[in-house]
Short mmCIF file of C-alpha atoms (C1' of nucleotides) in Angstrom, two decimals:
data_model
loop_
_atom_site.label_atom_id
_atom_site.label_comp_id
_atom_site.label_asym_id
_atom_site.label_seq_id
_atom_site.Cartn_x
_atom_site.Cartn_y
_atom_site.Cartn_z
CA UNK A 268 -24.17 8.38 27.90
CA UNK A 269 -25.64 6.33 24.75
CA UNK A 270 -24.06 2.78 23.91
CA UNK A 271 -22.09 3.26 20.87
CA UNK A 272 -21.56 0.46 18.15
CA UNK A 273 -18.54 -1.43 18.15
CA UNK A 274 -18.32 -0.09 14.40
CA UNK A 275 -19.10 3.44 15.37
CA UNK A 276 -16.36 3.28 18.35
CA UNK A 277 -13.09 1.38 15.98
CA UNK A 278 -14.13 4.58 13.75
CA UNK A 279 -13.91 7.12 16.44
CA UNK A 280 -10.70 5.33 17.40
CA UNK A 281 -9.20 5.17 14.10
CA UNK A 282 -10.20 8.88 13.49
CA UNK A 283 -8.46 9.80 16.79
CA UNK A 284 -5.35 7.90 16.05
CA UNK A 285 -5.15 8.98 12.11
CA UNK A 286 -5.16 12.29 13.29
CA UNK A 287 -2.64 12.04 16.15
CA UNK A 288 -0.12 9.18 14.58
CA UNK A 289 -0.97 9.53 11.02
CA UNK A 290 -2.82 6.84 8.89
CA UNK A 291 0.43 4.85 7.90
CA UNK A 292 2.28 4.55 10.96
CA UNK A 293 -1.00 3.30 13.10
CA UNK A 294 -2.12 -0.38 13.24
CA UNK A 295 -4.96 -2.72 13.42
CA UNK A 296 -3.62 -3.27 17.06
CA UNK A 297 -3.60 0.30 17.83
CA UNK A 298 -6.68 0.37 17.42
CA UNK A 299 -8.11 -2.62 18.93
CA UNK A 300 -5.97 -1.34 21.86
CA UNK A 301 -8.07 1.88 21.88
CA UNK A 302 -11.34 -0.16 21.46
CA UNK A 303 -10.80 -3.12 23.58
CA UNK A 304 -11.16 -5.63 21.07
CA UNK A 305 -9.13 -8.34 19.55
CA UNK A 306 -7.36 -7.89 16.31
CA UNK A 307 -9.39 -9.98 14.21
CA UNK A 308 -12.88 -9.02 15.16
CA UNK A 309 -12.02 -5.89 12.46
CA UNK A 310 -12.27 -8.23 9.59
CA UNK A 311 -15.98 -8.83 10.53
CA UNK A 312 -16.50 -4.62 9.89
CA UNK A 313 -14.18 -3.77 7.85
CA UNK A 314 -11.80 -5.72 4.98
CA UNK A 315 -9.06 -3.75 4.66
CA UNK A 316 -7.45 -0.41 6.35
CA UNK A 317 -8.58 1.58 3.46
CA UNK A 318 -11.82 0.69 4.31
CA UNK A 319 -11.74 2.19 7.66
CA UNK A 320 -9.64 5.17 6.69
CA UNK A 321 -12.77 5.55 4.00
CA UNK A 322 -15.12 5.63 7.22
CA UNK A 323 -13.08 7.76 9.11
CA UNK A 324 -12.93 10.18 6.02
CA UNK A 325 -16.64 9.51 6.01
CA UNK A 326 -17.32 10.53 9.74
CA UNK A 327 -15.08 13.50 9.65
CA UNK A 328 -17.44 15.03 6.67
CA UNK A 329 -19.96 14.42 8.48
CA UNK A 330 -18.61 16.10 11.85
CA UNK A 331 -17.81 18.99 10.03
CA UNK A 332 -21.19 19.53 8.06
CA UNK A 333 -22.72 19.33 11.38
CA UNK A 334 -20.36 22.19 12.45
CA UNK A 335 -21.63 24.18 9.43
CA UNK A 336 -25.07 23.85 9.97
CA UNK A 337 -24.50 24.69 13.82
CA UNK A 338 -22.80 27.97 12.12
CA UNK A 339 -25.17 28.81 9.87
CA UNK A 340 -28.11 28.45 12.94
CA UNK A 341 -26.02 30.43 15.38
CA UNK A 342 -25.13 32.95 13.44
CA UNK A 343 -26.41 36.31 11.72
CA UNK A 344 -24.30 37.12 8.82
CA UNK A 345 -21.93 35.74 6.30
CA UNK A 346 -18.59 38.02 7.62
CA UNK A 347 -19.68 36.22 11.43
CA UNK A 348 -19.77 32.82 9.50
CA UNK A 349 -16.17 33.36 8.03
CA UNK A 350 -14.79 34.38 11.29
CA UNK A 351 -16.18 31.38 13.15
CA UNK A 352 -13.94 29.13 10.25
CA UNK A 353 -11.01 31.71 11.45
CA UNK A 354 -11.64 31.29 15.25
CA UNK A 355 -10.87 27.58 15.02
CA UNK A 356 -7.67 28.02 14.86
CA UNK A 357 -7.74 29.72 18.42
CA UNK A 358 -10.70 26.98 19.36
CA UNK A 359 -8.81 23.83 18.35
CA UNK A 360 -5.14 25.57 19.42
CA UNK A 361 -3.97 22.70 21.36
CA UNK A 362 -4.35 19.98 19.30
CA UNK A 363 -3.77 21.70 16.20
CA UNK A 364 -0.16 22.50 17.95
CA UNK A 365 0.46 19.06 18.93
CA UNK A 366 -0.51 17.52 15.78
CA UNK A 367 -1.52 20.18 13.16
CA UNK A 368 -4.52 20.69 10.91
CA UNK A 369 -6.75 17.25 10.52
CA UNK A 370 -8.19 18.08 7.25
CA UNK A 371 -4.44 19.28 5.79
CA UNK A 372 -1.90 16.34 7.49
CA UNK A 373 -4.14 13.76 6.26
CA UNK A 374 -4.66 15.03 2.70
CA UNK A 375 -0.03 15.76 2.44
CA UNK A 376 0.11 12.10 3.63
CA UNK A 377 -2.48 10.37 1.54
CA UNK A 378 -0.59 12.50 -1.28
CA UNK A 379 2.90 10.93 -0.25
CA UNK A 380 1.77 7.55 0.08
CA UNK A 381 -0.33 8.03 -3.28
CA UNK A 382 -3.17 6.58 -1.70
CA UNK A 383 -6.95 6.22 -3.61
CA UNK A 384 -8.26 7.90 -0.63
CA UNK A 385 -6.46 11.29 -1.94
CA UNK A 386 -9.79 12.45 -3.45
CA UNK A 387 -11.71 12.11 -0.56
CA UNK A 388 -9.47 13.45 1.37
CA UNK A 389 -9.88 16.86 -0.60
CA UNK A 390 -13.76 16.58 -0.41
CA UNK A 391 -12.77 17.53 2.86
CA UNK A 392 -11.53 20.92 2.01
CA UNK A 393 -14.00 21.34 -0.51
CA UNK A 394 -16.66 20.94 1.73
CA UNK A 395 -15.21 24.21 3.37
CA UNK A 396 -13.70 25.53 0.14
CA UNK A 397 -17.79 25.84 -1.19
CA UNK A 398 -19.22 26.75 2.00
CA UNK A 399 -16.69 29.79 2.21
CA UNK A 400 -17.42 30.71 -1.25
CA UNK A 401 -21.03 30.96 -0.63
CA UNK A 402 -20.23 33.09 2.20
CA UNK A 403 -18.56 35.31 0.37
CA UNK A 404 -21.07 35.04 -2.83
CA UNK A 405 -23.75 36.45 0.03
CA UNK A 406 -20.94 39.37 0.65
CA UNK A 407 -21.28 40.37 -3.08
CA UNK A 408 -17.52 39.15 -3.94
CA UNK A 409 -19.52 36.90 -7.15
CA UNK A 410 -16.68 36.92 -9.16
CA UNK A 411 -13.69 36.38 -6.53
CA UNK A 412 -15.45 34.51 -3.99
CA UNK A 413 -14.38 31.19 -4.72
CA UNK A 414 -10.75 33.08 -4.76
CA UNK A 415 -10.79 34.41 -1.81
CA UNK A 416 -12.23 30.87 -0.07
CA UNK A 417 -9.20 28.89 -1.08
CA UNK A 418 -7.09 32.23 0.34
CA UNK A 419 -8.73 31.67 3.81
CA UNK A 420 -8.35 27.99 3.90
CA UNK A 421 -4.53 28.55 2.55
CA UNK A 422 -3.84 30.74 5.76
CA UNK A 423 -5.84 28.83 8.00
CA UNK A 424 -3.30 25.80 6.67
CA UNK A 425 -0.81 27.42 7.02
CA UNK A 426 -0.95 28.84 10.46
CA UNK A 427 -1.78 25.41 11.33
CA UNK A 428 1.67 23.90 10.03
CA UNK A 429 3.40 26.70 12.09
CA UNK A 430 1.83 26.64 14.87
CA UNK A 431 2.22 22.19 14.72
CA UNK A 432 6.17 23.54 14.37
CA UNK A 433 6.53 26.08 16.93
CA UNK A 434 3.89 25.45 19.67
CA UNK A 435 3.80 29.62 19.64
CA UNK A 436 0.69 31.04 20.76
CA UNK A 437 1.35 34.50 20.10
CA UNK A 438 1.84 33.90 16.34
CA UNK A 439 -1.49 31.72 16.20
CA UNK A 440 -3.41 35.15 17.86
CA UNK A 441 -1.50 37.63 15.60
CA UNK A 442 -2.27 35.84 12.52
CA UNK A 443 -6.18 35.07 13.46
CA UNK A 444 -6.13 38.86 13.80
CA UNK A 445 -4.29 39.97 10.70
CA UNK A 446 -7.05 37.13 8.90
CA UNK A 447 -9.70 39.42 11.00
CA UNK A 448 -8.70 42.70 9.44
CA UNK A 449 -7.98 41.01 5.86
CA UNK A 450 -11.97 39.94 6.12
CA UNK A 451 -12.64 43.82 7.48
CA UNK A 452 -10.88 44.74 4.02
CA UNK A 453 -13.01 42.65 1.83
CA UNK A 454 -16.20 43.84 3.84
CA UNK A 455 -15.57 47.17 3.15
CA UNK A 456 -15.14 46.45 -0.63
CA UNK A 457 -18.30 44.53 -0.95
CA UNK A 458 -21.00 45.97 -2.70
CA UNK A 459 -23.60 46.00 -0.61
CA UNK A 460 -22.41 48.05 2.67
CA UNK A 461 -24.06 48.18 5.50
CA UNK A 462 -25.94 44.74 6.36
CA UNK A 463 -22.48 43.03 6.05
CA UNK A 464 -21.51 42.76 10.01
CA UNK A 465 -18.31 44.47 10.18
CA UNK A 466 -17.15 43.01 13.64
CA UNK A 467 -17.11 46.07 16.50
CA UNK A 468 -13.36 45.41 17.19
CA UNK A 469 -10.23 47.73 17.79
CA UNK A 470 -8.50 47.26 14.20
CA UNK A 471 -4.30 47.47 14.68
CA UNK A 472 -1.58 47.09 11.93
CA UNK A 473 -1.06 44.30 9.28
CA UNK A 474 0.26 40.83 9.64
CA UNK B 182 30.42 15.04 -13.74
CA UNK B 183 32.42 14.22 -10.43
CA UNK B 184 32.15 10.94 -9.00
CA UNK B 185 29.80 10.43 -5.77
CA UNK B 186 30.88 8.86 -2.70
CA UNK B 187 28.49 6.11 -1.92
CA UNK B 188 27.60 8.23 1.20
CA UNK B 189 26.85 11.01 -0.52
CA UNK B 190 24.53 8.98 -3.22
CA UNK B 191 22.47 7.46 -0.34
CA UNK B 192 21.40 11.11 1.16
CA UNK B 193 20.94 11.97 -2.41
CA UNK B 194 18.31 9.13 -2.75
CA UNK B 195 17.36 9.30 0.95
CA UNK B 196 16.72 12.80 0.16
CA UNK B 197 14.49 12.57 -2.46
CA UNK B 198 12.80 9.61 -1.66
CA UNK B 199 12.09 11.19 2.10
CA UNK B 200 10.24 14.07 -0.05
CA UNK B 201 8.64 12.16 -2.48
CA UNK B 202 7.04 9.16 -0.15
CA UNK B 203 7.40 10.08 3.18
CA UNK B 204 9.99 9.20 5.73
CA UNK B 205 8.41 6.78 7.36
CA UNK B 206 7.12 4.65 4.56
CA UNK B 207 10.48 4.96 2.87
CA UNK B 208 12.27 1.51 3.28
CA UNK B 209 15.99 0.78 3.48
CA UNK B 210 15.11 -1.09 0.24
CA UNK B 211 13.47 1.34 -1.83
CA UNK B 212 16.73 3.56 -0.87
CA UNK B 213 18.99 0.46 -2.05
CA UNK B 214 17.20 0.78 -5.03
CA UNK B 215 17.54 3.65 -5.84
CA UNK B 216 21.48 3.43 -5.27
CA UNK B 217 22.02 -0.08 -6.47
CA UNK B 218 23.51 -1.10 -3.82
CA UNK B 219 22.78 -3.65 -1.39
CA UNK B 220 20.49 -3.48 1.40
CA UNK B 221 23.33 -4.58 4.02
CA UNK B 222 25.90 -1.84 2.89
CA UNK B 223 23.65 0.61 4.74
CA UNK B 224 24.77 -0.45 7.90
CA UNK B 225 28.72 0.43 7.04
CA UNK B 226 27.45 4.20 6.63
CA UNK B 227 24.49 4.26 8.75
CA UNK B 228 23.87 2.23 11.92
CA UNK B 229 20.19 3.45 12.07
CA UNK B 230 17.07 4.87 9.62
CA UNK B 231 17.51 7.97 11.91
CA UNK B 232 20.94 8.44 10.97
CA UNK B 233 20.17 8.98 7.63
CA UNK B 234 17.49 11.15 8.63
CA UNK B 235 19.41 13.18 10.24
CA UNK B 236 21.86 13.36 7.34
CA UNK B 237 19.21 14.20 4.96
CA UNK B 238 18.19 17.02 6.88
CA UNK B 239 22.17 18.38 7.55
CA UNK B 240 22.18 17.99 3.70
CA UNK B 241 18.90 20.22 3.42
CA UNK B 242 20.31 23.00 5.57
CA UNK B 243 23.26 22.66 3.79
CA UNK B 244 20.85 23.21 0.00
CA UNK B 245 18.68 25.55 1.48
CA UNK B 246 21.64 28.10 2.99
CA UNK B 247 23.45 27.77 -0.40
CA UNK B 248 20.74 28.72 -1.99
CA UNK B 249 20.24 32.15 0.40
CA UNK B 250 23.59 32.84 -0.14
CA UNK B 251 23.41 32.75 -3.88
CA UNK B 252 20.19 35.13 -3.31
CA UNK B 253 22.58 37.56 -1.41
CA UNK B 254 24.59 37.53 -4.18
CA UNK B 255 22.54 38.22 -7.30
CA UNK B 256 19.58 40.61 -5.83
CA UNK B 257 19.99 44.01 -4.58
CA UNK B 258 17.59 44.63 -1.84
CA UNK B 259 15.81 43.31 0.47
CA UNK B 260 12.87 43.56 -0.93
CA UNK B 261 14.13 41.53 -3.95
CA UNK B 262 15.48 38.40 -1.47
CA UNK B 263 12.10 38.67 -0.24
CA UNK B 264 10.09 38.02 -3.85
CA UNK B 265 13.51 35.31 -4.42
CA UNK B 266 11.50 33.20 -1.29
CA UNK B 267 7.86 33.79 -2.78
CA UNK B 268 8.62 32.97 -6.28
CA UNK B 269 10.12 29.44 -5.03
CA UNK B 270 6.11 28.34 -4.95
CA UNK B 271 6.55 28.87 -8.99
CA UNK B 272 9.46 27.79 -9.65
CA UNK B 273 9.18 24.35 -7.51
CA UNK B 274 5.36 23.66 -8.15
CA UNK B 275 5.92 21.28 -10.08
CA UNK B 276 7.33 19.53 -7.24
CA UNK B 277 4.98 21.52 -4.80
CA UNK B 278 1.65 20.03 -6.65
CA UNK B 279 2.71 16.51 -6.54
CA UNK B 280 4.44 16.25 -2.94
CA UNK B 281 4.03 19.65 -1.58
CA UNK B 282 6.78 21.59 0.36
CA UNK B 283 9.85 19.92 1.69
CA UNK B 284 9.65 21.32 4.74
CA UNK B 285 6.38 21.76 5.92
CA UNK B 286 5.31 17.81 4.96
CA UNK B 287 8.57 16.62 6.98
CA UNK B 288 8.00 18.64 9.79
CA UNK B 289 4.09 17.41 10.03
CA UNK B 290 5.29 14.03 9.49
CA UNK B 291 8.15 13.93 12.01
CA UNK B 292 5.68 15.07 14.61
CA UNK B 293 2.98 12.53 13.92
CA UNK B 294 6.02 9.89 14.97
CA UNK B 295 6.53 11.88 17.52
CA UNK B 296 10.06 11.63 16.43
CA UNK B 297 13.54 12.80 17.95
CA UNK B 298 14.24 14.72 14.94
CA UNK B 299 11.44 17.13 15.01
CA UNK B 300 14.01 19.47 16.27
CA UNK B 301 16.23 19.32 13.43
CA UNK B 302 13.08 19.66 11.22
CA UNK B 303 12.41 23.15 13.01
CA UNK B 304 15.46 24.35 12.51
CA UNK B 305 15.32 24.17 8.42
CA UNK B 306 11.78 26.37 9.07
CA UNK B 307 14.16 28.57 11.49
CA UNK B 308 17.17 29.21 8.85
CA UNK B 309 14.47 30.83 6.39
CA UNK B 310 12.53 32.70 8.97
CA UNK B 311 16.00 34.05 10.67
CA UNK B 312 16.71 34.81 7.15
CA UNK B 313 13.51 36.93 6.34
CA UNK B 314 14.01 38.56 9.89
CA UNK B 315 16.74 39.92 8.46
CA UNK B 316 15.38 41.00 5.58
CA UNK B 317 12.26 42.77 6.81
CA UNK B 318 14.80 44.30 9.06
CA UNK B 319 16.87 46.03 7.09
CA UNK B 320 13.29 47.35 5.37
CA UNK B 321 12.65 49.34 8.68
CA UNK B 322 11.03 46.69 10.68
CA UNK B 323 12.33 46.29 13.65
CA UNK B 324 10.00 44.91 15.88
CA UNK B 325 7.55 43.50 14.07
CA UNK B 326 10.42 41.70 12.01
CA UNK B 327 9.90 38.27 13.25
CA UNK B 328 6.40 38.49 12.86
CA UNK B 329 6.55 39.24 9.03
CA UNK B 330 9.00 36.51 8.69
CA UNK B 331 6.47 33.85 10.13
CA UNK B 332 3.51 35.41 8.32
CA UNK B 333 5.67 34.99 5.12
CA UNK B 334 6.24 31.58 6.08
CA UNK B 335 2.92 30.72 6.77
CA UNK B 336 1.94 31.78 3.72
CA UNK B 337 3.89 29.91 1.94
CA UNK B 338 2.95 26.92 3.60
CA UNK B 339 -0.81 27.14 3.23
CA UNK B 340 -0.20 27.55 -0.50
CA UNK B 341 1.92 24.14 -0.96
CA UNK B 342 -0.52 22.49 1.03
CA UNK B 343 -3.31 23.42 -1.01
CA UNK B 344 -1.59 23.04 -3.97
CA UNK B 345 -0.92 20.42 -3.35
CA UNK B 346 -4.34 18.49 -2.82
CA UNK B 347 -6.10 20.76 -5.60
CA UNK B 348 -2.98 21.04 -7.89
CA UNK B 349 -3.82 24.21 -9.36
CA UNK B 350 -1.92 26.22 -11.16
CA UNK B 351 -4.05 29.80 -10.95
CA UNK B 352 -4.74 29.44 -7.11
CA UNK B 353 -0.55 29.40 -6.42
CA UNK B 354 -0.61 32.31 -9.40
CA UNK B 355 -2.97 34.43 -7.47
CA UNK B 356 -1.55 34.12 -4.42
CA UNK B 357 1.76 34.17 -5.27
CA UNK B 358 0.50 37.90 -6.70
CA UNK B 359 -1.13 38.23 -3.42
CA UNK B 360 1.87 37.71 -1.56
CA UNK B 361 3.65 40.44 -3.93
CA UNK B 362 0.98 43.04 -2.94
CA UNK B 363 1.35 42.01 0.63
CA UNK B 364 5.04 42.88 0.31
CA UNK B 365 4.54 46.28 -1.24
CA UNK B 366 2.16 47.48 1.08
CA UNK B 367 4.94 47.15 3.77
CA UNK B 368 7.28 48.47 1.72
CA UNK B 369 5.43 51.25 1.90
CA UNK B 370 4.56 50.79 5.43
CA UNK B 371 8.28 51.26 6.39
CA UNK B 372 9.88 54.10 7.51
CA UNK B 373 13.11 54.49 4.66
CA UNK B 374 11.43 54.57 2.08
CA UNK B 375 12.78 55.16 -1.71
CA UNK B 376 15.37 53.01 -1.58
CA UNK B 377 13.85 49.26 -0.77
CA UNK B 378 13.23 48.56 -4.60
CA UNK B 379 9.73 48.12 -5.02
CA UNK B 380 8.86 46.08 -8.02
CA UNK B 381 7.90 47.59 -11.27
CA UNK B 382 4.43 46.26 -11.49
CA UNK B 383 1.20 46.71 -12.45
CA UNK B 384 -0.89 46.21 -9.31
CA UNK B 385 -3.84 44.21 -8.54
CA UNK B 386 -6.78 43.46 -6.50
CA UNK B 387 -6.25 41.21 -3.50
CA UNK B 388 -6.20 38.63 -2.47
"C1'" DG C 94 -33.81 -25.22 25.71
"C1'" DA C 95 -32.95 -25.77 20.99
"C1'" DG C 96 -31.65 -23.31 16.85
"C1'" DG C 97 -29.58 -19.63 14.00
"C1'" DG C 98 -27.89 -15.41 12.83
"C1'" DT C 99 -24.71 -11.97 15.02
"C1'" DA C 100 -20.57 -10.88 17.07
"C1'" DT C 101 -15.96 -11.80 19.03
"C1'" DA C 102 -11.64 -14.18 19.95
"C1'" DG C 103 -7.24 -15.84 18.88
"C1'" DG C 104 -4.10 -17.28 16.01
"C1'" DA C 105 -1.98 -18.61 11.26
"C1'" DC C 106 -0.13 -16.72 7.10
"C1'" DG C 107 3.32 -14.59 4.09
"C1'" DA C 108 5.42 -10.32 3.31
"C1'" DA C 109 8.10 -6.48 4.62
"C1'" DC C 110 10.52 -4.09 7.95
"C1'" DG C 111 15.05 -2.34 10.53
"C1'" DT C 112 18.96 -4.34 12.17
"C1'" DC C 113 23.03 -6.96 12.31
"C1'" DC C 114 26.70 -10.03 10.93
"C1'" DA C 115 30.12 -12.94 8.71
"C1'" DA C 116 32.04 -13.77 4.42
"C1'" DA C 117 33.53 -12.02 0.02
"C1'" DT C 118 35.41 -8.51 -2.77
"C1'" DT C 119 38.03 -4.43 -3.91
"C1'" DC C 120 41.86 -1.62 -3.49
"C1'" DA C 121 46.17 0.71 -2.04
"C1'" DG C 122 51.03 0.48 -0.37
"C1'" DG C 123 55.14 -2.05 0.55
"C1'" DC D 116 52.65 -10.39 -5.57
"C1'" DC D 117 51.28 -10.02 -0.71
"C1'" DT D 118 48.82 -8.11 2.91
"C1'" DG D 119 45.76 -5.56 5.58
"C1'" DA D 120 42.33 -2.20 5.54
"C1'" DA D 121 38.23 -0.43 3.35
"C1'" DT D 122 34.11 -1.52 1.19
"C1'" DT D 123 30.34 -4.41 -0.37
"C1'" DT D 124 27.53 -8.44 -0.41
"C1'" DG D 125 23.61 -11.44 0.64
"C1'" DG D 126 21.26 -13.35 3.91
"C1'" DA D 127 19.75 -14.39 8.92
"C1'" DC D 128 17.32 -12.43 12.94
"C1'" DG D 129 13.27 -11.23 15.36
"C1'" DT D 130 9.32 -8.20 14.96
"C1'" DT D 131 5.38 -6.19 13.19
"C1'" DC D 132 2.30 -5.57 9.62
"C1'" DG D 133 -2.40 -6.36 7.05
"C1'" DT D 134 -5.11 -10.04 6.02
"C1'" DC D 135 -7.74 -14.02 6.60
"C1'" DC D 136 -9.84 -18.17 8.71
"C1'" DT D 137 -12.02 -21.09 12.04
"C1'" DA D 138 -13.81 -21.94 16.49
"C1'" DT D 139 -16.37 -20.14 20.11
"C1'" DA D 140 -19.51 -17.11 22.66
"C1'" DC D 141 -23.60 -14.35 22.61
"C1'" DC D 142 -28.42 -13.29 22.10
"C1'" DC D 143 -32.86 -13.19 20.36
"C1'" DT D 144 -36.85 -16.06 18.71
"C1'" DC D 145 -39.55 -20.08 18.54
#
DNA sequence: GAGGGTATAGGACGAACGTCCAAATTCAGG
DNA sequence: CCTGAATTTGGACGTTCGTCCTATACCCTC
């Protein structure tokens, strides 16, 4: 177990408590709670709060474009690519029912609170909005595929505000699949059949 | 124009203000504000923030079951009631873009707080999905009712969401149309069929 | 072991918060 | 008009917030 920076943990900590509280309603002395530090000792990393909600923003790109890249080396095709993005919402269940999507309850709060961070906050789903896109691009969907990205991060959102709503597990599974057979659908209209990966899985009826 | 009780005037601005900046980071003043009146007459009506919480949400129930009965009373199927719930992502996204939907930012923010009211928050989400239960019901769906009913909710969550952080009019446009084609293909699905009114329209490619 | 940059501690600061209260005002009925 | 209830006012209260500062501890290098 590597040391870790006092800077690197108050970020971890801040990320961990932005995600679970929300950015407004947790403190400086939340987090120096978490951390085991004294209040002031931030000042000396960061000036203000936006500062560290800029790092946290910061580390959670990064996190996820690590994901990616684990993705893109694990994996064969585009269509397996898009359904590892899907399967996260069976991967991260339980927090994602205790305290929703990450990337989508800090972007609707930064948006309430009018915050600078807002754009930043969308890089976030842009960073998945383009890599989706190129997925699909490699599927043959040229014109649409930027279309049809935003309509898998839409579901994926909103799966992930139900399922912070109504703890249900069946609904998360039923709607993962229904996103599985919706990808099936666009597979079989891509041009180039054949080398797309259609998943070897017992299809069943819509949602 | 009838004359408010002062009661009534603080949900009002309660109301919006919850919506527009959060409830959390909504103060007692910026509500005063809003009502010109002073910060201590709260207290006469309210004897806590979560009382007016809780009467802001009575007061969206109230809105939101008004608004499904006047539905009942101006459509003609199912089917119709149905497209009356999509089409509220055009004719709020206005609204949607800048502070996304009512009830999906409330209920993400109430359970950040971990607040007692997440409850009451559910229980908007449940009047509309009861509500489309019913619908896809009397369509021929029995069983699989429910599950529509959350899929159409989930939908329209994911689309506020992301309209919210990209603000773009096409993306709700296209899946709004989507959401139409959705609909007809269980229309079609279901078992008496001829007489569940589906639309007059030209038809397009998902998504 | 002295010196100097790095890191941490602990508290001061004013502002804003939810809450609460006592006094002032408004208003209706006798 | 008088009176008592209903309503409103403005401010006090204790707390917490983000911010900022200074004093102290730490640790490497000479």
């Amino acid at each position: 177990m590597s040391e870790k920076t006092t800077r690197e943990q108050i970020v971890e900590a801040a990320d961990a408590l932005f995600y679970r509280q929300g950015y407004d309603h947790t403190s400086f002395a939340d987090i120096a709670e978490a951390v085991q530090i004294s209040r002031g000792n931030f000042y000396y990393y960061f000036k203000t709060k936006d500062e560290i909600l800029d790092a946290v923003i910061e580390q959670r790109l990064a996190d996820r474009r690590a994901m990616l890249a684990r993705w893109e080396a694990e994996t064969e095709s585009p269509a397996e690519r898009i359904r590892c993005y899907i399967k996260i919402l069976i991967t991260n269940q339980a927090d994602i029912k205790r305290y929703g999507c990450p990337l989508g309850t800090l972007s609707s709060e930064l948006a309430k609170l009018n915050h600078e961070a807002q754009g930043e906050a969308k890089a976030l789903f842009t960073l998945f909005r383009t890599w989706l896109r190129r997925q699909f691009e490699e599927l043959g969907h040229g014109a649409e595929a930027d279309a049809l990205a935003l309509h898998v991060l839409a579901a994926s959102q909103g799966v992930a505000t139900l399922a912070n709503a109504y703890q249900d597990d069946a609904f998360v599974r039923r709607e993962v699949e229904g996103l599985f057979d919706w990808l099936d659908a666009r597979l079989a209209e891509a041009k180039n059949t054949g080398k797309n990966g259609a998943r070897p899985r017992k299809r069943q009826a819509a949602p």
